[in-house]
XYZ file of C-alpha atoms in Angstrom:
337
model
C -0.694 -166.219 -36.536
C -0.062 -168.547 -39.521
C 3.255 -170.230 -40.105
C 3.724 -168.157 -43.257
C 3.331 -164.860 -41.386
C 5.757 -165.961 -38.671
C 8.285 -166.997 -41.295
C 7.902 -163.695 -43.200
C 8.411 -161.605 -40.056
C 11.459 -163.651 -39.121
C 12.982 -163.246 -42.572
C 12.364 -159.485 -42.605
C 13.842 -159.113 -39.134
C 16.971 -160.980 -40.132
C 17.316 -158.982 -43.331
C 16.846 -155.575 -41.678
C 19.279 -156.305 -38.861
C 22.022 -158.010 -40.848
C 25.364 -156.275 -40.278
C 28.825 -157.481 -41.353
C 29.257 -154.275 -43.351
C 26.482 -155.119 -45.815
C 23.713 -152.626 -46.717
C 20.199 -153.402 -45.486
C 16.730 -152.480 -46.684
C 16.734 -149.178 -44.700
C 19.950 -147.856 -46.240
C 18.225 -145.629 -48.790
C 15.983 -143.872 -46.269
C 18.680 -143.480 -43.635
C 21.197 -141.644 -45.805
C 22.385 -138.573 -43.948
C 22.823 -136.484 -47.087
C 19.281 -136.836 -48.421
C 17.129 -133.703 -48.477
C 14.791 -135.217 -45.917
C 17.661 -136.038 -43.574
C 19.164 -132.575 -44.028
C 15.828 -130.946 -43.227
C 15.515 -133.086 -40.104
C 19.007 -131.987 -39.078
C 18.200 -128.307 -39.783
C 15.146 -128.497 -37.521
C 17.278 -130.047 -34.789
C 19.680 -127.100 -35.103
C 16.741 -124.684 -34.809
C 15.548 -126.464 -31.667
C 19.044 -125.959 -30.231
C 18.980 -122.243 -31.253
C 21.869 -122.870 -33.639
C 20.524 -120.434 -36.229
C 23.520 -120.080 -38.545
C 24.015 -123.852 -38.741
C 20.353 -124.373 -39.693
C 20.546 -121.620 -42.308
C 23.690 -123.153 -43.807
C 22.041 -126.570 -44.137
C 18.945 -125.210 -45.891
C 20.661 -122.686 -48.139
C 23.878 -124.520 -49.009
C 23.363 -128.258 -48.584
C 19.823 -129.042 -49.739
C 18.779 -129.279 -53.361
C 17.215 -126.077 -54.666
C 13.887 -127.727 -55.365
C 13.526 -129.207 -51.905
C 14.701 -126.024 -50.174
C 12.031 -124.067 -52.056
C 9.188 -126.005 -50.393
C 6.969 -123.838 -48.203
C 7.596 -125.782 -44.986
C 11.353 -125.570 -45.526
C 11.164 -121.844 -46.289
C 9.066 -121.313 -43.155
C 11.784 -123.030 -41.133
C 14.403 -120.867 -42.837
C 12.450 -117.723 -41.981
C 12.275 -118.906 -38.371
C 16.032 -119.456 -38.290
C 16.684 -115.960 -39.633
C 14.234 -114.529 -37.090
C 16.152 -116.278 -34.319
C 19.430 -114.955 -35.697
C 17.875 -111.492 -35.783
C 17.460 -111.636 -32.021
C 14.006 -112.828 -31.017
C 11.741 -115.801 -30.570
C 8.110 -115.792 -31.695
C 6.683 -116.996 -28.380
C 8.537 -114.384 -26.325
C 7.095 -111.509 -28.342
C 3.539 -112.869 -28.320
C 3.704 -113.317 -24.545
C 5.158 -109.841 -24.185
C 2.323 -108.342 -26.223
C -0.303 -110.219 -24.230
C 1.106 -109.078 -20.881
C 2.011 -105.514 -21.781
C 0.095 -102.475 -20.567
C 2.237 -100.055 -22.597
C 0.741 -97.685 -25.151
C 4.094 -96.170 -26.151
C 4.614 -98.583 -29.013
C 8.030 -97.439 -30.257
C 9.848 -97.566 -26.884
C 7.964 -100.775 -26.029
C 8.972 -102.550 -29.232
C 12.579 -101.529 -28.589
C 12.411 -102.799 -25.005
C 11.403 -106.303 -26.130
C 14.932 -106.905 -27.387
C 16.763 -105.857 -24.217
C 19.929 -107.878 -23.715
C 19.816 -109.455 -27.169
C 22.489 -109.192 -29.821
C 20.638 -107.666 -32.759
C 21.133 -108.562 -36.418
C 18.768 -106.372 -38.434
C 19.844 -107.856 -41.775
C 18.685 -111.287 -40.567
C 15.285 -109.809 -39.713
C 15.086 -108.296 -43.191
C 15.861 -111.670 -44.750
C 13.142 -113.363 -42.702
C 10.621 -110.755 -43.842
C 11.577 -111.227 -47.498
C 11.036 -114.984 -47.206
C 7.524 -114.686 -45.747
C 6.446 -111.945 -48.173
C 7.594 -114.147 -51.062
C 4.619 -116.422 -50.294
C 2.275 -113.799 -51.763
C -0.183 -111.139 -50.635
C -2.072 -110.997 -47.340
C -4.901 -113.038 -48.847
C -2.527 -115.585 -50.391
C -0.601 -116.203 -47.166
C -1.962 -118.281 -44.310
C -3.095 -116.630 -41.096
C -0.072 -118.111 -39.293
C 2.252 -116.650 -41.920
C 0.590 -113.240 -41.568
C 0.909 -113.405 -37.794
C 4.580 -114.312 -38.081
C 5.068 -111.417 -40.511
C 3.419 -109.066 -38.007
C 5.888 -110.163 -35.356
C 8.680 -109.584 -37.869
C 7.350 -106.053 -38.382
C 7.627 -105.475 -34.633
C 11.129 -106.934 -34.743
C 12.120 -104.623 -37.613
C 11.039 -101.609 -35.557
C 12.563 -102.808 -32.299
C 15.892 -103.906 -33.734
C 16.308 -100.791 -35.878
C 15.612 -98.439 -32.969
C 17.577 -100.542 -30.488
C 20.679 -100.754 -32.669
C 20.870 -96.948 -32.798
C 19.277 -95.661 -29.592
C 20.157 -98.402 -27.085
C 23.864 -99.276 -27.362
C 23.852 -100.683 -23.804
C 21.052 -103.159 -24.765
C 19.078 -102.509 -21.581
C 15.845 -101.930 -23.500
C 15.734 -98.170 -22.876
C 17.028 -95.366 -25.096
C 20.300 -94.185 -23.584
C 20.688 -90.567 -22.521
C 18.484 -87.484 -22.677
C 16.082 -87.052 -25.579
C 16.971 -84.269 -28.036
C 20.369 -83.911 -26.288
C 21.857 -87.397 -26.593
C 19.476 -88.904 -29.157
C 16.863 -87.659 -31.604
C 14.273 -89.275 -33.890
C 13.260 -86.164 -35.808
C 16.086 -85.370 -38.213
C 18.375 -86.921 -40.780
C 21.629 -85.410 -39.525
C 24.438 -85.743 -42.037
C 27.312 -84.384 -39.945
C 29.074 -85.059 -36.677
C 27.365 -84.543 -33.296
C 27.213 -80.887 -32.386
C 26.829 -79.692 -35.973
C 23.742 -78.222 -37.647
C 23.851 -80.388 -40.738
C 20.450 -82.063 -40.952
C 19.491 -82.586 -44.567
C 15.767 -82.563 -43.840
C 15.536 -79.218 -41.979
C 14.764 -75.839 -43.401
C 17.677 -73.381 -43.727
C 18.297 -71.028 -40.788
C 16.521 -67.754 -40.199
C 15.415 -65.789 -37.159
C 11.701 -65.067 -37.378
C 9.755 -63.899 -34.356
C 7.390 -66.763 -33.406
C 4.706 -67.324 -34.315
C 5.765 -66.844 -37.913
C 3.955 -67.861 -41.088
C 5.447 -70.590 -43.238
C 5.784 -69.633 -46.855
C 6.519 -72.777 -48.936
C 8.196 -70.545 -51.492
C 10.491 -69.122 -48.820
C 12.050 -71.932 -46.766
C 14.083 -69.390 -44.795
C 11.040 -68.824 -42.625
C 11.863 -71.875 -40.434
C 15.096 -72.272 -38.443
C 17.425 -75.201 -39.029
C 17.317 -78.138 -36.627
C 19.192 -77.984 -33.376
C 22.742 -79.333 -33.193
C 23.073 -83.036 -33.924
C 23.056 -85.317 -30.851
C 25.313 -88.347 -30.451
C 22.690 -90.682 -31.892
C 19.960 -89.856 -34.381
C 17.679 -91.826 -36.673
C 18.681 -91.468 -40.316
C 16.163 -91.410 -43.155
C 17.158 -94.975 -44.051
C 16.478 -96.129 -40.490
C 13.223 -94.154 -40.254
C 12.049 -95.794 -43.478
C 12.759 -99.216 -41.976
C 10.647 -98.259 -38.956
C 7.905 -97.009 -41.303
C 7.927 -100.241 -43.305
C 7.923 -102.258 -40.073
C 4.804 -100.567 -38.802
C 3.343 -100.822 -42.316
C 3.729 -104.613 -42.069
C 1.904 -104.542 -38.729
C -0.904 -102.375 -40.083
C -1.292 -104.630 -43.138
C -1.613 -107.751 -40.973
C -3.447 -106.261 -37.987
C -6.288 -108.786 -38.169
C -3.858 -111.678 -37.681
C -2.452 -110.002 -34.566
C -5.924 -109.175 -33.245
C -6.839 -112.860 -33.491
C -4.314 -113.775 -30.775
C -4.688 -110.686 -28.574
C -7.804 -109.807 -26.627
C -9.855 -106.810 -27.692
C -8.813 -104.854 -24.624
C -5.084 -105.396 -25.133
C -3.338 -102.040 -24.672
C -0.721 -102.595 -27.368
C -3.346 -103.612 -29.921
C -5.401 -100.531 -29.035
C -2.301 -98.340 -29.334
C -1.534 -99.792 -32.764
C -5.073 -99.113 -33.935
C -4.758 -95.541 -32.652
C -1.393 -95.226 -34.395
C -2.958 -96.277 -37.705
C -5.674 -93.657 -37.264
C -3.150 -90.926 -36.469
C -0.831 -92.005 -39.252
C -3.598 -91.813 -41.853
C -4.715 -88.452 -40.442
C -1.301 -87.035 -41.372
C -0.150 -89.147 -44.335
C -3.589 -89.832 -45.822
C -5.904 -92.853 -45.837
C -4.290 -95.966 -47.258
C -0.792 -94.444 -47.183
C 0.523 -96.104 -44.014
C 0.919 -99.723 -45.101
C 4.234 -99.587 -46.970
C 5.910 -102.927 -46.253
C 9.328 -102.211 -47.737
C 11.689 -99.268 -47.593
C 11.297 -98.411 -51.288
C 7.539 -97.886 -50.848
C 7.853 -95.302 -48.027
C 6.696 -91.933 -49.351
C 7.984 -88.542 -48.128
C 4.620 -88.033 -46.412
C 4.891 -91.350 -44.564
C 8.528 -90.694 -43.615
C 7.518 -87.340 -42.139
C 4.557 -88.907 -40.322
C 6.595 -91.700 -38.734
C 9.120 -89.212 -37.389
C 6.265 -87.173 -35.908
C 4.748 -90.267 -34.262
C 8.132 -91.321 -32.852
C 8.470 -87.833 -31.342
C 5.019 -87.912 -29.713
C 4.249 -88.437 -26.050
C 1.527 -91.038 -26.638
C 3.559 -93.539 -28.645
C 7.115 -92.267 -28.973
C 10.071 -90.746 -27.152
C 9.070 -87.081 -26.889
C 6.421 -84.960 -25.185
C 4.520 -83.517 -28.137
C 1.065 -84.160 -29.580
C 0.717 -85.146 -33.277
C -1.437 -82.711 -35.177
C -0.926 -79.845 -32.737
C 0.987 -77.823 -35.308
C -1.160 -76.319 -38.063
C -0.460 -77.249 -41.636
C 1.516 -74.830 -43.830
C 1.136 -71.931 -44.429
C -0.610 -71.373 -41.063
C 1.509 -69.945 -38.197
C 3.937 -72.081 -36.232
C 5.008 -71.162 -32.723
C 8.491 -72.625 -32.592
C 8.522 -72.398 -28.815
C 5.392 -74.502 -28.339
C 6.455 -77.952 -27.039
C 3.212 -79.530 -28.247
C 4.466 -79.405 -31.847
C 6.151 -82.614 -32.997
C 9.431 -82.376 -34.932
C 8.876 -78.657 -35.391
C 12.049 -78.130 -37.414
C 11.339 -81.050 -39.757
C 10.164 -79.744 -43.094
C 6.726 -81.120 -43.988
C 6.432 -82.447 -47.541
C 5.045 -79.748 -49.827
C 2.442 -81.130 -52.256
């Protein structure tokens, strides 16, 4: 090493390590209030599962321009997902190891024991969707969005049907909880806004769309039921999954039972709601047909909480046998074209 190089290194070392209260050459890059330093601190908070602290740093302390960067927004979405009540790795591992085909109870079970914050999940979804369409987003972003769709379903159902947070719907189906109707009154009342007005036909009885009195009103409201708003969130959650199915398939094997069940669910959904009508990714895009279909699927034995078979009931105005347990949500009025 030349004398000049040794001298230069010595001078730099002395300059960089000088104290006595004087600034050194690293002062500018070590400032704790720079955007870079704040982002580093936010990621440390995320690593410690301190979601709200990380969110506060990104949303309230960084400059708007820096916070808008994709990598920062991805971190923000991750923080909101954590605040919602899940971690990405846990769900992926759960999907890989699951043998369940009942997708709605399974998605709810993933969040057993977690404190759920559905609004945080919604915020995470809005951040990822702001990156653009399926083709504009990266495969990793689409996969993360798929997991968020599962989280939207699981947290929405869990918040209403599983108050004990043990991962299982509490009580007896149709007595203590119900996924079929939008009850507007107190438990024990017949006040569902989506049922047909009461009548007493002798089953099987024909349905006359011009005469809604031909179908009885829903049974008395249970303690817990899924409202239309909640059912639309479930519908948009599964729409997100359907839209990004290829990203999920890339990390799950072809024989994965949950992936197979989701593919079957898409087929059954389109059989009822129509091809291309099952990929609504926000509540506002959920049509009456899709809302009806999601309630039917949640009531089914294959993928939901009930014992019925989707498609067993004939379409109006063919006869309905109101005593046939194979009919899903039999007192839920189908949308009339």
